XYZ file of N, CA and C in Angstrom:
678
model
N 3.797 -6.527 -6.437
C 2.190 -6.755 -6.371
C 1.589 -5.896 -7.102
N 0.432 -6.465 -7.612
C -0.327 -5.673 -8.627
C -1.198 -4.545 -8.019
N -1.296 -3.402 -8.796
C -2.365 -2.530 -8.541
C -3.741 -2.916 -8.527
N -4.630 -2.917 -7.512
C -5.815 -3.217 -7.487
C -6.823 -2.229 -7.650
N -6.528 -0.974 -7.043
C -7.320 0.356 -6.976
C -6.448 1.329 -7.479
N -6.779 2.123 -8.605
C -6.054 3.350 -8.962
C -7.077 4.337 -9.308
N -6.755 5.580 -8.657
C -7.566 6.689 -8.822
C -6.689 7.820 -9.421
N -7.109 8.370 -10.492
C -6.170 9.431 -11.104
C -6.801 10.754 -11.371
N -6.436 11.629 -10.777
C -7.021 13.122 -10.792
C -8.516 13.215 -10.561
N -8.859 12.619 -9.465
C -10.247 12.402 -9.244
C -10.839 13.823 -8.656
N -11.857 14.348 -9.315
C -12.477 15.493 -8.619
C -13.962 15.125 -8.484
N -14.725 15.771 -7.409
C -16.081 15.709 -7.425
C -16.517 16.852 -6.983
N -17.432 17.456 -7.597
C -18.173 18.564 -7.360
C -19.683 18.716 -7.233
N -20.158 19.088 -6.046
C -21.557 19.059 -6.139
C -22.046 20.709 -6.065
N -23.293 20.767 -6.558
C -23.967 22.058 -6.649
C -24.712 22.176 -5.399
N -24.679 23.415 -4.638
C -25.468 23.585 -3.465
C -25.964 25.116 -3.692
N -27.191 25.047 -4.192
C -27.689 26.367 -4.506
C -27.020 26.887 -5.811
N -26.407 28.108 -5.561
C -25.576 28.743 -6.625
C -24.016 28.538 -6.640
N -23.766 27.734 -5.441
C -22.404 27.464 -5.054
C -21.866 26.113 -5.397
N -20.650 25.866 -5.694
C -19.964 24.617 -5.968
C -19.295 24.178 -4.772
N -19.543 22.948 -4.303
C -18.933 22.129 -3.251
C -17.828 21.260 -3.918
N -16.673 21.567 -3.483
C -15.658 20.550 -4.095
C -15.407 19.563 -3.096
N -16.020 18.318 -3.250
C -15.939 17.100 -2.203
C -14.583 16.706 -2.389
N -13.997 16.371 -3.455
C -12.734 15.839 -3.661
C -12.038 16.699 -4.823
N -10.610 16.835 -4.513
C -9.837 17.833 -5.207
C -8.644 17.005 -5.826
N -8.671 16.647 -6.952
C -7.526 16.035 -7.626
C -6.835 14.939 -6.857
N -7.540 14.002 -6.374
C -7.155 12.788 -5.643
C -6.397 11.773 -6.753
N -5.159 11.567 -6.207
C -4.477 10.445 -6.830
C -4.168 9.289 -5.802
N -4.517 8.072 -6.063
C -4.338 7.132 -5.100
C -4.391 5.743 -5.566
N -3.512 4.868 -4.952
C -3.277 3.505 -5.460
C -3.181 2.544 -4.337
N -3.743 1.295 -4.360
C -3.703 0.318 -3.468
C -3.118 -0.960 -4.248
N -2.266 -1.654 -3.744
C -1.822 -2.828 -4.337
C -2.356 -4.068 -3.437
N -2.265 -5.243 -4.224
C -2.653 -6.566 -3.677
C -1.839 -6.628 -2.314
N -2.618 -7.280 -1.337
C -2.350 -7.522 0.028
C -1.948 -6.237 0.754
N -2.380 -5.221 0.442
C -2.088 -3.978 1.417
C -3.323 -3.400 2.057
N -3.125 -3.111 3.261
C -4.070 -2.470 4.099
C -3.861 -0.977 4.414
N -4.917 -0.189 3.853
C -4.613 1.127 3.993
C -5.829 1.888 4.756
N -5.618 2.738 5.581
C -6.514 3.569 6.307
C -6.749 5.019 5.795
N -7.897 5.511 5.822
C -8.202 6.716 5.426
C -8.865 7.338 6.710
N -8.164 8.517 7.301
C -8.914 9.064 8.393
C -9.166 10.494 8.020
N -9.967 11.176 8.969
C -10.481 12.614 8.894
C -11.601 12.697 9.252
N -12.081 14.135 9.737
C -13.145 14.450 10.495
C -14.550 14.314 9.308
N -15.624 14.421 10.110
C -17.005 14.332 9.354
C -17.044 15.504 8.255
N -17.297 15.234 7.276
C -17.484 16.450 6.199
C -16.190 16.678 5.471
N -15.162 15.824 5.636
C -13.836 16.044 4.950
C -13.824 15.511 3.571
N -14.832 14.588 3.236
C -14.939 13.888 1.950
C -14.513 12.404 1.850
N -14.535 11.707 3.162
C -14.205 10.331 3.217
C -15.034 9.447 2.618
N -16.354 9.754 2.936
C -17.512 8.855 2.454
C -17.589 8.989 0.799
N -17.411 10.214 0.430
C -17.511 10.515 -1.056
C -16.386 9.792 -1.695
N -15.206 9.879 -1.102
C -14.035 9.012 -1.700
C -14.433 7.567 -1.860
N -14.876 6.959 -0.773
C -15.127 5.615 -0.621
C -16.155 5.114 -1.708
N -17.364 5.888 -1.698
C -18.328 5.585 -2.810
C -17.954 5.735 -4.095
N -16.957 6.609 -4.310
C -16.474 7.037 -5.721
C -15.531 5.739 -6.084
N -14.521 5.533 -5.004
C -13.663 4.359 -5.366
C -14.250 2.934 -5.595
N -15.490 2.762 -5.133
C -16.230 1.545 -5.353
C -17.269 1.714 -6.471
N -17.292 2.725 -7.302
C -18.037 2.974 -8.415
C -19.420 2.926 -8.244
N -19.760 3.309 -6.753
C -21.153 3.682 -6.377
C -21.686 5.027 -6.963
N -20.626 5.922 -7.138
C -20.945 7.357 -7.596
C -19.794 7.775 -8.578
N -20.305 8.468 -9.573
C -19.259 8.829 -10.487
C -18.405 10.138 -10.084
N -17.259 10.247 -10.547
C -16.522 11.539 -10.185
C -16.891 12.517 -11.253
N -16.650 13.652 -11.136
C -16.882 14.851 -11.874
C -15.750 14.679 -12.976
N -14.676 14.300 -12.685
C -13.614 14.097 -13.814
C -12.624 13.285 -13.144
N -11.797 12.587 -13.968
C -10.650 11.631 -13.509
C -10.901 10.279 -13.888
N -10.180 9.444 -13.656
C -10.251 7.908 -13.919
C -10.070 6.978 -12.701
N -10.899 6.081 -12.697
C -10.635 4.896 -11.601
C -10.641 3.651 -12.235
N -9.601 2.843 -11.854
C -9.430 1.594 -12.456
C -9.552 0.444 -11.190
N -10.284 -0.469 -11.485
C -10.389 -1.572 -10.495
C -9.812 -2.887 -11.256
N -8.515 -3.505 -10.774
C -7.937 -4.629 -11.330
C -7.786 -4.265 -12.910
N -7.218 -2.923 -13.059
C -6.993 -2.604 -14.545
C -8.186 -2.369 -15.395
N -9.267 -2.295 -14.787
C -10.528 -2.152 -15.637
C -11.026 -0.618 -15.277
N -11.113 0.181 -16.176
C -11.517 1.564 -16.072
C -13.135 1.584 -15.925
N -13.447 2.213 -14.678
C -14.953 2.390 -14.584
C -15.593 3.482 -15.490
N -14.703 4.382 -16.088
C -15.067 5.710 -16.776
C -15.721 5.192 -18.100
N -15.612 4.107 -18.630
C -16.192 3.657 -20.017
C -17.186 2.643 -19.930
N -17.519 2.499 -18.737
C -18.543 1.400 -18.500
C -20.009 1.956 -18.504
N -20.980 1.069 -18.944
C -22.276 1.449 -18.482
C -22.565 1.300 -16.935
N -23.820 1.866 -16.579
C -24.285 1.404 -15.120
C -24.271 -0.152 -14.891
N -24.886 -0.723 -15.857
C -24.990 -2.462 -15.788
C -23.588 -2.873 -15.804
N -22.745 -2.405 -16.544
C -21.378 -2.981 -16.510
C -20.692 -2.710 -15.159
N -20.879 -1.553 -14.749
C -20.381 -1.025 -13.389
C -20.638 -1.956 -12.171
N -22.132 -2.258 -12.265
C -22.720 -2.991 -11.221
C -22.029 -4.368 -11.439
N -21.879 -4.999 -12.596
C -21.305 -6.350 -12.743
C -20.057 -6.337 -12.262
N -19.021 -5.226 -12.339
C -17.748 -5.260 -12.129
C -17.632 -5.070 -10.410
N -18.561 -4.298 -9.851
C -18.671 -4.266 -8.341
C -18.861 -5.637 -7.799
N -19.858 -6.447 -8.294
C -20.224 -7.673 -7.649
C -18.998 -8.579 -7.862
N -18.182 -8.322 -8.913
C -17.123 -9.309 -9.021
C -15.928 -9.141 -8.506
N -15.496 -7.795 -8.289
C -14.305 -7.239 -7.825
C -14.285 -6.640 -6.509
N -15.397 -6.158 -6.068
C -15.370 -5.374 -4.702
C -16.150 -6.027 -3.668
N -15.757 -5.981 -2.327
C -16.610 -6.538 -1.112
C -16.750 -5.136 -0.401
N -17.944 -4.993 -0.018
C -18.155 -3.544 0.807
C -18.512 -4.128 2.212
N -17.855 -3.417 3.121
C -18.226 -3.610 4.704
C -18.668 -2.256 5.132
N -19.778 -2.116 5.672
C -20.431 -0.936 6.258
C -20.428 -1.014 7.833
N -20.499 0.270 8.413
C -20.442 0.373 9.917
C -21.633 -0.319 10.463
N -22.835 -0.561 9.804
C -23.857 -1.367 10.389
C -23.804 -2.515 9.516
N -23.864 -3.747 10.136
C -23.531 -4.958 9.352
C -24.605 -5.388 8.276
N -25.849 -4.778 8.440
C -26.876 -5.127 7.344
C -27.351 -6.298 7.129
N -27.197 -7.159 8.119
C -27.661 -8.492 8.054
C -29.203 -8.564 8.060
N -29.712 -9.632 7.518
C -31.275 -9.571 7.347
C -31.689 -10.345 8.674
N -32.605 -9.905 9.487
C -32.972 -10.442 10.754
C -33.585 -11.735 10.843
N -34.273 -12.155 9.809
C -35.106 -13.194 9.852
C -34.294 -14.407 9.081
N -33.048 -14.096 8.679
C -32.191 -15.350 8.094
C -31.036 -15.811 9.040
N -31.015 -17.160 9.104
C -29.632 -17.575 9.865
C -28.356 -17.073 9.128
N -27.181 -17.109 10.016
C -26.003 -16.888 9.236
C -25.831 -17.633 7.774
N -26.019 -18.750 7.974
C -25.656 -19.636 6.586
C -26.653 -19.242 5.490
N -27.791 -18.872 5.967
C -28.874 -18.432 5.063
C -28.664 -16.937 4.365
N -27.766 -16.254 5.090
C -27.326 -14.970 4.474
C -26.455 -15.148 3.354
N -25.641 -16.183 3.508
C -24.578 -16.506 2.292
C -25.480 -17.301 1.217
N -26.516 -18.144 1.411
C -27.214 -18.655 0.401
C -27.940 -17.605 -0.418
N -28.443 -16.522 0.236
C -29.049 -15.354 -0.344
C -28.106 -14.606 -1.397
N -26.844 -14.539 -0.859
C -25.887 -13.904 -1.793
C -25.753 -14.797 -3.063
N -25.590 -16.043 -2.819
C -25.620 -17.164 -3.920
C -26.680 -16.847 -5.023
N -28.032 -16.636 -4.311
C -29.118 -16.480 -5.185
C -29.169 -15.179 -6.052
N -28.660 -14.178 -5.455
C -28.614 -12.733 -6.218
C -27.490 -12.899 -7.179
N -26.441 -13.328 -6.852
C -25.181 -13.433 -7.727
C -25.111 -14.718 -8.660
N -26.156 -15.409 -8.473
C -26.277 -16.589 -9.247
C -24.982 -17.571 -9.226
N -24.635 -17.598 -8.038
C -23.350 -18.511 -7.606
C -23.880 -20.027 -7.487
N -22.996 -20.839 -7.461
C -23.236 -22.175 -7.204
C -22.261 -22.805 -6.171
N -22.083 -22.228 -4.922
C -21.174 -22.572 -4.022
C -21.828 -23.835 -3.075
N -21.020 -24.512 -2.606
C -21.624 -25.701 -1.617
C -21.558 -25.224 -0.101
N -22.286 -25.889 0.687
C -22.360 -25.551 1.985
C -20.984 -25.795 2.645
N -20.107 -26.635 2.074
C -18.738 -26.993 2.525
C -17.869 -25.628 2.234
N -18.145 -24.967 1.189
C -17.327 -23.644 0.829
C -17.773 -22.486 1.847
N -19.093 -22.609 2.327
C -19.544 -21.546 3.275
C -18.787 -21.918 4.622
N -18.829 -23.336 4.838
C -18.410 -23.636 6.255
C -16.792 -23.254 6.362
N -16.031 -23.615 5.199
C -14.747 -23.241 5.399
C -14.305 -21.760 5.563
N -15.117 -20.838 4.912
C -15.118 -19.469 4.969
C -15.445 -19.115 6.696
N -16.632 -19.542 6.938
C -16.872 -19.316 8.445
C -15.774 -19.857 9.316
N -15.371 -20.931 9.033
C -14.307 -21.645 10.130
C -12.979 -20.592 9.990
N -12.628 -20.022 8.751
C -11.561 -19.211 8.796
C -11.700 -17.865 9.434
N -12.997 -17.437 9.618
C -13.292 -16.283 10.369
C -13.728 -16.584 11.927
N -13.666 -17.957 12.163
C -14.059 -18.284 13.621
C -15.374 -18.109 14.089
N -16.238 -18.297 12.993
C -17.714 -18.028 13.357
C -18.596 -19.208 12.930
N -17.972 -20.367 12.490
C -18.789 -21.560 12.044
C -19.823 -22.108 12.971
N -19.445 -22.025 14.244
C -20.430 -22.396 15.283
C -21.785 -21.522 15.464
N -21.681 -20.402 14.729
C -22.780 -19.518 14.727
C -23.792 -19.508 13.425
N -23.284 -20.595 12.603
C -23.782 -20.629 11.309
C -25.569 -20.715 11.368
N -26.057 -21.373 12.390
C -27.515 -21.396 12.537
C -28.313 -20.423 13.389
N -27.559 -19.586 13.865
C -28.013 -18.458 14.591
C -28.534 -17.381 13.937
N -29.382 -16.488 14.470
C -29.811 -15.252 13.757
C -28.935 -14.016 14.257
N -28.909 -13.179 13.510
C -28.235 -11.919 13.982
C -28.531 -11.327 15.235
N -29.783 -11.403 15.738
C -30.164 -10.849 17.181
C -29.308 -11.681 18.194
N -28.950 -12.956 17.930
C -28.156 -13.812 18.899
C -26.661 -13.567 18.778
N -26.245 -12.615 17.958
C -24.901 -12.244 17.862
C -24.372 -11.094 18.663
N -23.135 -10.999 19.025
C -22.398 -9.891 19.490
C -22.310 -8.772 18.187
N -21.878 -7.513 18.469
C -21.593 -6.820 17.622
C -20.389 -7.062 16.922
N -19.285 -7.583 17.473
C -18.142 -8.103 16.972
C -18.485 -9.437 15.892
N -19.354 -10.219 16.523
C -19.741 -11.484 15.670
C -20.397 -10.967 14.430
N -21.140 -10.151 14.601
C -21.980 -9.721 13.329
C -21.060 -8.996 12.352
N -20.240 -8.191 12.731
C -19.089 -7.625 11.812
C -18.316 -8.736 11.183
N -17.950 -9.762 11.889
C -17.213 -10.796 11.284
C -18.011 -11.606 10.159
N -19.368 -11.702 10.378
C -20.288 -12.116 9.349
C -20.440 -11.271 8.215
N -20.374 -9.894 8.402
C -20.358 -8.956 7.348
C -19.011 -9.089 6.588
N -17.900 -9.342 7.284
C -16.538 -9.439 6.445
C -16.637 -10.603 5.776
N -17.165 -11.954 6.254
C -17.270 -12.951 5.466
C -18.182 -12.868 4.287
N -19.123 -12.169 4.454
C -20.107 -11.770 3.190
C -19.308 -11.027 2.189
N -18.443 -10.100 2.580
C -17.740 -9.174 1.704
C -16.796 -9.952 1.083
N -16.189 -11.101 1.743
C -15.126 -11.956 1.150
C -15.647 -12.959 0.316
N -16.939 -13.452 0.141
C -17.488 -14.557 -0.123
C -17.296 -14.781 -1.759
N -17.493 -13.566 -2.470
C -17.297 -13.851 -3.976
C -15.673 -13.710 -4.283
N -14.844 -13.770 -3.291
C -13.431 -13.810 -3.616
C -13.109 -12.432 -4.481
N -13.390 -11.272 -3.816
C -13.045 -9.877 -4.785
C -11.683 -9.587 -4.396
N -11.252 -8.866 -5.366
C -9.762 -8.360 -5.295
C -9.576 -7.098 -4.313
N -10.726 -6.392 -4.053
C -10.814 -5.255 -3.317
C -11.910 -5.152 -2.173
N -11.500 -4.664 -0.969
C -12.328 -4.680 0.033
C -12.383 -3.207 0.566
N -13.773 -2.684 0.600
C -13.734 -1.258 1.135
C -14.679 -1.240 2.345
N -14.088 -0.705 3.292
C -14.761 -0.758 4.699
C -14.907 0.562 5.118
N -16.312 1.046 5.322
C -16.731 2.395 5.584
C -17.095 2.258 7.241
N -16.232 2.846 7.983
C -16.388 2.851 9.435
C -16.858 1.582 10.085
N -16.051 0.513 9.889
C -16.649 -0.836 10.145
C -16.678 -1.015 11.838
N -15.910 -0.166 12.504
C -15.902 -0.314 13.863
C -16.643 0.778 14.750
N -17.633 1.464 14.013
C -18.171 2.706 14.584
C -19.165 2.366 15.754
N -19.724 1.319 15.586
C -20.799 0.865 16.609
C -20.293 -0.229 17.462
N -18.785 -0.541 17.565
C -18.527 -1.416 18.457
C -17.782 -1.037 19.583
N -17.622 -1.701 20.688
C -16.756 -1.316 21.861
C -15.054 -1.608 21.358
N -14.320 -0.876 22.136
C -12.913 -0.905 21.778
C -12.498 -2.471 21.513
N -12.701 -3.368 22.441
C -12.344 -4.665 22.183
C -12.708 -5.304 21.030
N -14.102 -5.159 20.635
C -14.525 -5.878 19.446
C -14.065 -5.084 18.202
N -13.920 -3.795 18.417
C -13.295 -2.978 17.241
C -11.803 -3.256 16.910
N -11.079 -3.598 17.689
C -9.704 -3.973 17.381
C -9.793 -5.410 16.812
N -10.689 -6.279 17.404
C -10.821 -7.541 16.699
C -11.037 -7.566 15.232
N -12.158 -6.597 14.878
C -12.576 -6.538 13.653
C -11.345 -6.139 12.612
N -10.487 -4.988 13.193
C -9.700 -4.385 12.479
C -8.470 -5.397 12.180
N -8.247 -6.002 13.257
C -6.991 -7.119 13.003
C -7.297 -8.198 12.085
N -8.832 -8.601 12.029
C -9.215 -9.723 11.129
C -9.032 -8.977 9.823
N -9.446 -7.781 9.509
C -9.342 -7.272 8.081
C -7.903 -7.301 7.653
N -7.065 -6.955 8.565
C -5.606 -6.831 8.111
C -5.123 -8.192 7.694
N -5.366 -8.995 8.842
C -5.015 -10.514 8.267
C -5.577 -11.059 6.986
N -6.774 -10.707 6.648
C -7.566 -11.167 5.438
C -6.732 -10.327 4.289
N -6.240 -9.166 4.411
C -5.432 -8.522 3.412
C -4.203 -9.119 3.241
N -3.593 -9.291 4.195
C -2.039 -9.958 4.128
C -2.086 -11.259 3.670
N -2.982 -12.118 4.360
C -2.812 -13.643 3.837
C -3.513 -13.924 2.650
N -4.588 -13.178 2.188
C -5.338 -13.445 1.018
C -5.170 -12.536 -0.145
N -4.082 -11.646 0.099
C -3.706 -10.610 -1.050
C -4.860 -9.792 -1.372
N -5.677 -9.451 -0.510
C -6.835 -8.424 -0.759
C -6.330 -7.074 -0.487
N -6.564 -6.291 -1.620
C -6.305 -4.829 -1.508
C -7.479 -4.413 -0.541
N -6.985 -3.632 0.650
C -8.110 -3.301 1.501
C -7.870 -1.791 1.953
N -9.220 -1.065 1.775
C -9.156 0.328 2.362
C -10.220 0.478 3.347
N -9.847 1.035 4.563
C -10.809 1.307 5.523
C -10.831 2.759 5.801
N -12.033 3.341 5.902
C -12.152 4.650 6.291
C -12.774 4.696 7.841
N -12.067 5.503 8.569
C -12.216 5.542 9.976
C -12.054 7.020 10.457
N -12.839 7.264 11.581
C -12.578 8.570 12.238
C -11.816 8.261 13.651
N -11.596 7.023 13.861
C -11.150 6.560 15.129
C -9.547 6.369 14.978
N -8.613 6.981 15.317
C -7.150 6.914 15.015
C -6.586 5.674 15.862
N -7.274 5.168 16.844
C -6.748 4.093 17.546
C -6.792 2.784 16.608
N -7.507 2.790 15.461
C -7.760 1.738 14.568
C -6.753 1.589 13.547
N -5.758 2.552 13.371
C -4.957 2.585 12.165
C -3.568 1.979 12.365
N -3.144 1.542 13.589
C -1.891 1.053 13.942
C -1.232 -0.039 13.290
N -2.391 -0.807 12.729
C -1.848 -1.971 11.944
C -1.886 -1.834 10.495
N -2.062 -0.560 10.034
C -2.078 -0.285 8.636
C -0.866 -0.157 7.980
N -0.699 -0.592 6.560
C 0.573 -0.406 5.823
C 0.762 0.891 5.534
N -0.264 1.732 5.217
C -0.068 3.139 4.889
C -1.363 3.787 5.387
N -1.264 5.176 5.705
C -2.332 5.887 6.246
C -2.538 7.204 5.561
N -3.651 7.559 5.082
C -3.860 8.864 4.549
C -4.931 9.676 5.274
N -4.862 10.869 5.291
C -5.826 11.847 6.035
C -6.466 12.579 4.823
N -7.842 12.792 4.974
C -8.775 13.547 3.992
C -8.761 14.852 4.801
N -8.565 15.910 4.014
C -8.592 17.232 4.532
C -9.244 18.097 3.488
N -10.573 18.574 3.664
C -11.281 19.469 2.718
C -11.119 18.941 1.346
N -11.440 17.583 1.102
C -11.431 17.034 -0.286
C -9.912 16.691 -0.737
N -8.879 17.049 -0.030
C -7.527 16.508 -0.350
C -7.031 15.299 0.296
N -6.427 14.451 -0.527
C -5.846 13.289 0.273
C -4.287 13.384 0.436
N -3.886 13.194 1.804
C -2.534 13.579 2.067
C -2.100 12.350 2.877
N -0.866 11.648 2.416
C -0.361 10.720 3.139
C 0.238 11.098 4.475
N 0.035 10.288 5.599
C 0.544 10.420 6.953
C 1.823 9.700 7.006
N 2.815 10.279 7.331
C 4.023 9.557 7.365
C 4.279 8.851 8.888
N 3.860 9.495 9.907
C 4.053 9.011 11.294
C 2.749 8.710 11.904
N 2.446 7.343 12.002
C 1.209 7.019 12.764
C 1.297 5.961 13.789
């Protein structure tokens, strides 16, 4: 399987007064097509910094990041934004759905922003694959937390990205809905060959992972037994 995300010797240092804060320390990390990987660790360990840098939302202090063999390092901000739209689907702990748009309209808005020309049938097929087609004319307020996250997953998959980055996608869900969302992400990774990285503090959510890493004080360490 092809490497979809490669991070080589990534360091990120922030200034705090006269001190240097080393958020990431020499991180090396690779995710292949069809692989579901979890990143665990306590608050403040560097997980969120890791995810924003791996998705090109923040630049590392040093090191190289490649998405589908394209290096972020030599791109302008405009080129990085274009690469993100094309290659990466982001899922956040808050589904961030627009309250006054129906579920189907949420996808039409993505089309407008990204200048896509997808049909209602393509939207219907995606919603059906996520078992939420019956919700297409409802508003976010009418959906459960798990249903809203399914819509957020659908939105992340809508442009058929090669890489999915999920930042605490189960944080606001009860256990049943949390398991539902994680199993859906694993299914999408394995069946549609999506390289998927989930950052979580909840160790219960990692049992379906292909590999697990722990972030400790800016260092990424693979967990062998989970």
